[in-house]
CSV table of C-alpha atoms and ligand atoms in Angstrom, one decimal:
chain,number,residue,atom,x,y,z
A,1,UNK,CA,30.4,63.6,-5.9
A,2,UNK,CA,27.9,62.7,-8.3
A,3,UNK,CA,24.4,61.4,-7.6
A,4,UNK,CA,24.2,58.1,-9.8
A,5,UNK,CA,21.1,56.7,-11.6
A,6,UNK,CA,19.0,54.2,-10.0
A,7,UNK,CA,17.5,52.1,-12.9
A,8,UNK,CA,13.7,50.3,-12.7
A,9,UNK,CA,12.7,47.1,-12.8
A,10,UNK,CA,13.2,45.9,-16.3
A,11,UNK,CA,16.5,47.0,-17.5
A,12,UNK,CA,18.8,44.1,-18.1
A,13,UNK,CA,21.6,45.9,-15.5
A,14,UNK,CA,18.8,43.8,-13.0
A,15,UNK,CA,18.9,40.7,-14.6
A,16,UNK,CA,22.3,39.5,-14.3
A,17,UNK,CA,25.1,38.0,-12.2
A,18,UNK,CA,27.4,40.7,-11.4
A,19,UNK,CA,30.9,40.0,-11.3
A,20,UNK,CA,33.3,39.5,-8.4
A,21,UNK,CA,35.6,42.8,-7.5
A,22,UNK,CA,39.4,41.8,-7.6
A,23,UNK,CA,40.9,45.0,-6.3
A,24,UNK,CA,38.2,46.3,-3.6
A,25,UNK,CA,40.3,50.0,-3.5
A,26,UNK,CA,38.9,50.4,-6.8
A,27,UNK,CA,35.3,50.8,-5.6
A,28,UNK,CA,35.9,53.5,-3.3
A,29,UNK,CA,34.6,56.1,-5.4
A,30,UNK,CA,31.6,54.0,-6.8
A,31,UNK,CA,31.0,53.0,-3.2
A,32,UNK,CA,31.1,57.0,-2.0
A,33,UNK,CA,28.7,58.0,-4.8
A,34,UNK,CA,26.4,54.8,-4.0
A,35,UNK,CA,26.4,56.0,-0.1
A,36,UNK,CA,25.5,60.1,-1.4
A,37,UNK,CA,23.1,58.3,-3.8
A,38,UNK,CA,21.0,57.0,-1.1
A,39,UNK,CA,21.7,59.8,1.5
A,40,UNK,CA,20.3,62.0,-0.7
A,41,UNK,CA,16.9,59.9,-1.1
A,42,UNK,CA,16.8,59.3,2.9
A,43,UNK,CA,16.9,55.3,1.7
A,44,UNK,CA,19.4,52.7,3.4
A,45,UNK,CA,20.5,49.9,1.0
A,46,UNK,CA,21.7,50.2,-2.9
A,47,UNK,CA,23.4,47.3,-5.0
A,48,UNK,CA,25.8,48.4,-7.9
A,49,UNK,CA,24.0,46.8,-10.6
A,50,UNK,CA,21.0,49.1,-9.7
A,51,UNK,CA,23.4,52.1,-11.1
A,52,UNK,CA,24.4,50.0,-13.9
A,53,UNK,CA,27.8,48.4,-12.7
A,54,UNK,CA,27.8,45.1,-13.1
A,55,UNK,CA,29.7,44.6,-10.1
A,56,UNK,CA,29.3,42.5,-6.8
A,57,UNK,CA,29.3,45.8,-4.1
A,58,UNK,CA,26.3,47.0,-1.8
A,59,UNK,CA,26.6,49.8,0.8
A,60,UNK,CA,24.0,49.6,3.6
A,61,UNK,CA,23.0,51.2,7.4
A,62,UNK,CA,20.3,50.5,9.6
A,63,UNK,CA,19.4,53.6,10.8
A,64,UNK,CA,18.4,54.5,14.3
A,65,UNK,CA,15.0,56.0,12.6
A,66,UNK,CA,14.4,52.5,11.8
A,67,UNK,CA,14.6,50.7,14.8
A,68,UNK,CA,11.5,50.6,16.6
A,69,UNK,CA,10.5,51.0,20.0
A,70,UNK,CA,11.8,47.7,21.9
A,71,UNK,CA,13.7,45.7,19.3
A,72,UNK,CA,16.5,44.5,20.0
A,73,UNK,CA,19.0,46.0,17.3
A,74,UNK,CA,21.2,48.2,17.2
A,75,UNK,CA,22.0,51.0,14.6
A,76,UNK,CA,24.3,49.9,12.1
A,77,UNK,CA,26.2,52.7,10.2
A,78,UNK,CA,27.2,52.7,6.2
A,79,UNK,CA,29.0,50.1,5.2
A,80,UNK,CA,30.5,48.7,1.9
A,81,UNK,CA,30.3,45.2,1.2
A,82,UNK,CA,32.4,44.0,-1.4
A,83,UNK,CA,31.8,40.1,-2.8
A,84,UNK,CA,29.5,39.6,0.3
A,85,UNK,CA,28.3,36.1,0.8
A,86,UNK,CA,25.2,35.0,2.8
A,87,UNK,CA,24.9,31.9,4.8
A,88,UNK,CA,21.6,31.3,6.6
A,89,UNK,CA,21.9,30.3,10.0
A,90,UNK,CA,18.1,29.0,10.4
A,91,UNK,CA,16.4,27.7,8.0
A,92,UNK,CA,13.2,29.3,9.2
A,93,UNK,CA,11.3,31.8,7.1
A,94,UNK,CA,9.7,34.6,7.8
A,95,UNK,CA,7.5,37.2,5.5
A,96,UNK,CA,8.6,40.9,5.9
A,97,UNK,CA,7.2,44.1,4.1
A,98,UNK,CA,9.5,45.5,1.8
A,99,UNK,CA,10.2,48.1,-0.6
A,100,UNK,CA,13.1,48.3,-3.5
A,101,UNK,CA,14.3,51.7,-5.6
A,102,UNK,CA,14.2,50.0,-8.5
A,103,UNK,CA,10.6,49.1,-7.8
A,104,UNK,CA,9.6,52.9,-6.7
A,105,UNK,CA,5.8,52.8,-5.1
A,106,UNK,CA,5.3,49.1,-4.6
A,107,UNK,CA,5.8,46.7,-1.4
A,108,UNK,CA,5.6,43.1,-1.6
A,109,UNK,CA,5.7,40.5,1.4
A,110,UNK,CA,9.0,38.0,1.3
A,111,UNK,CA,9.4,35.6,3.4
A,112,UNK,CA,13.0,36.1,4.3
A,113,UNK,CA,16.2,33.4,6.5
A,114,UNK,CA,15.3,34.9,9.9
A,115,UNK,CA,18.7,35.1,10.6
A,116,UNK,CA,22.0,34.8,8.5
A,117,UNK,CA,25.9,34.6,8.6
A,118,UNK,CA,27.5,37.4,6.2
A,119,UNK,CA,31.2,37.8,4.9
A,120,UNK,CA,32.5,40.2,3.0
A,121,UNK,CA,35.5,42.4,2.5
A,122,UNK,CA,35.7,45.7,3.5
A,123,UNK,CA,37.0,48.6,0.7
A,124,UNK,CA,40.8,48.1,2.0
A,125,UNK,CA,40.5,44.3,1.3
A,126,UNK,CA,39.7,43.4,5.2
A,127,UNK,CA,37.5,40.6,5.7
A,128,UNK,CA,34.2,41.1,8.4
A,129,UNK,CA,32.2,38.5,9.3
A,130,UNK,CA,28.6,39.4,10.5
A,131,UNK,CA,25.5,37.9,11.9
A,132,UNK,CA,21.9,39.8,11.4
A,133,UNK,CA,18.7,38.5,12.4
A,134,UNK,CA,15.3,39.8,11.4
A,135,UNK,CA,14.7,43.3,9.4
A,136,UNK,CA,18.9,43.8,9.1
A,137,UNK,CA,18.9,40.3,7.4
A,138,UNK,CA,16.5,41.0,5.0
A,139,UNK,CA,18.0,43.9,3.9
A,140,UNK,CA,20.9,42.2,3.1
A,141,UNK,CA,19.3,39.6,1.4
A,142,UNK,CA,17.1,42.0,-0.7
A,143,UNK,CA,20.6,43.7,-1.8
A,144,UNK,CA,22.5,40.6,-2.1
A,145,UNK,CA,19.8,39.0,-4.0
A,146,UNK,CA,20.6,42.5,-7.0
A,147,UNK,CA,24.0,40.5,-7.5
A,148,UNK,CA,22.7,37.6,-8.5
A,149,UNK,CA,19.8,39.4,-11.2
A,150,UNK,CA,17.2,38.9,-8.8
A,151,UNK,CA,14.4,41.3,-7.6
A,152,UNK,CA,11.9,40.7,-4.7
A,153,UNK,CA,8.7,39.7,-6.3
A,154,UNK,CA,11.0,36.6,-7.4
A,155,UNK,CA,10.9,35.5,-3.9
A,156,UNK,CA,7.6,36.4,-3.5
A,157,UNK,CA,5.3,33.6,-2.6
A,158,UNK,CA,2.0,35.1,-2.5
A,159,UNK,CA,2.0,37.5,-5.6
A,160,UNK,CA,-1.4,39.2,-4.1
A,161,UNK,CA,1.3,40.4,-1.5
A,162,UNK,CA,2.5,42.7,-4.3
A,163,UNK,CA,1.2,45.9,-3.4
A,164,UNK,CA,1.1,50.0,-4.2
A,165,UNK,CA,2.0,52.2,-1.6
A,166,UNK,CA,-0.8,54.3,-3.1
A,167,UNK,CA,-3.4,51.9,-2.2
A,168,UNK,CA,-2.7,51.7,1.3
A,169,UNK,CA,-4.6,54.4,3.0
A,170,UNK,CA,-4.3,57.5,5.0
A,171,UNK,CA,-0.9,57.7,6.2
A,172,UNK,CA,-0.3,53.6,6.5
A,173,UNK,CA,2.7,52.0,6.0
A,174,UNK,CA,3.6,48.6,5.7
A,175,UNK,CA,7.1,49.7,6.2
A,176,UNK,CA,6.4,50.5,9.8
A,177,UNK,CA,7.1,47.1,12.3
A,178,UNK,CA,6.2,46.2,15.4
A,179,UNK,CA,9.5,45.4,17.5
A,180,UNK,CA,9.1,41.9,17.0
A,181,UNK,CA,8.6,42.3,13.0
A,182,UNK,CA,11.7,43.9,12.9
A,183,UNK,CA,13.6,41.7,15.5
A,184,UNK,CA,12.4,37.9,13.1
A,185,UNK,CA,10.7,37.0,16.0
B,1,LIG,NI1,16.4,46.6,-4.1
């Protein structure tokens, strides 16, 4: 299975609104080549527009590496979301650290629905319903948002919050949370 491109920040595949799937059994092999895409990086969320197919698909997990110490999440293990739509269940903000592979080396701080309602179907055309609070939602609202043409500094508030790994120090890591970080607490 091939390893697909991830493109940057600036090539028009990120700028627009990808189109719904019809026929969900079609993505399977996009969707398997998406999942070994991101295994083979060690990274967790991808968007099919970020390997140029303009079509509305995301596989994510929340691995238990992740998770830290006293959350109180779960793992949650690849999954395909085709056509997913996100309904936010609070309409409470908060700012979380994050990262993009279409933005390799930066972080920026989003303020992110704490917790959200998500439907999609499944690759065999079954529908699942989820709710995610915290770090899980933003990740599906970062990958969401690459359906729709938009990138995270576009929800930034604070631009200053747009940061280079780089800068940050021996060994720091904004992409390390406290429990409650993670949890939207
Ligand atoms: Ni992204």
């Amino acid at each position: 299975m091939p390893i697909r491109r991830i493109v940057l920040m600036g090539n028009p595949a990120l700028q627009r609104v990808a189109d719904p799937a019809v026929n969900p059994r079609d993505l399977a092999r996009l969707a398997e080549d998406m999942r070994e895409t991101l295994e083979s990086i060690d990274a967790n969320g991808l968007a099919a527009p970020q390997v140029e197919v303009p079509t509305r698909l995301v596989i994510y997990r929340v691995p238990a590496s992740r998770i830290p110490q006293g959350a109180r999440q779960e793992p949650v293990p690849w999954t395909a979301m085709v056509n997913p739509v996100v309904e936010p269940l609070s309409e409470q903000k908060t700012p979380i650290w994050e990262r993009c592979l279409s933005l390799p080396g930066l972080y920026g701080y989003v303020p992110r629905h704490n917790e959200i309602r998500l439907t999609f179907t499944d690759l065999d055309g079954v529908r699942h319903e989820r709710v995610a609070k915290g770090w899980h939602a933003m990740l599906i609202q970062h990958e969401c948002d690459h359906l729709d043409g938009v990138l995270y500094p576009m929800r930034m508030t604070d631009i200053t919050k747009l940061t280079f790994a780089s800068e940050l120090g021996d060994g720091k890591s904004f992409y390390s949370y406290s429990a409650a970080e993670f949890d939207g607490r």
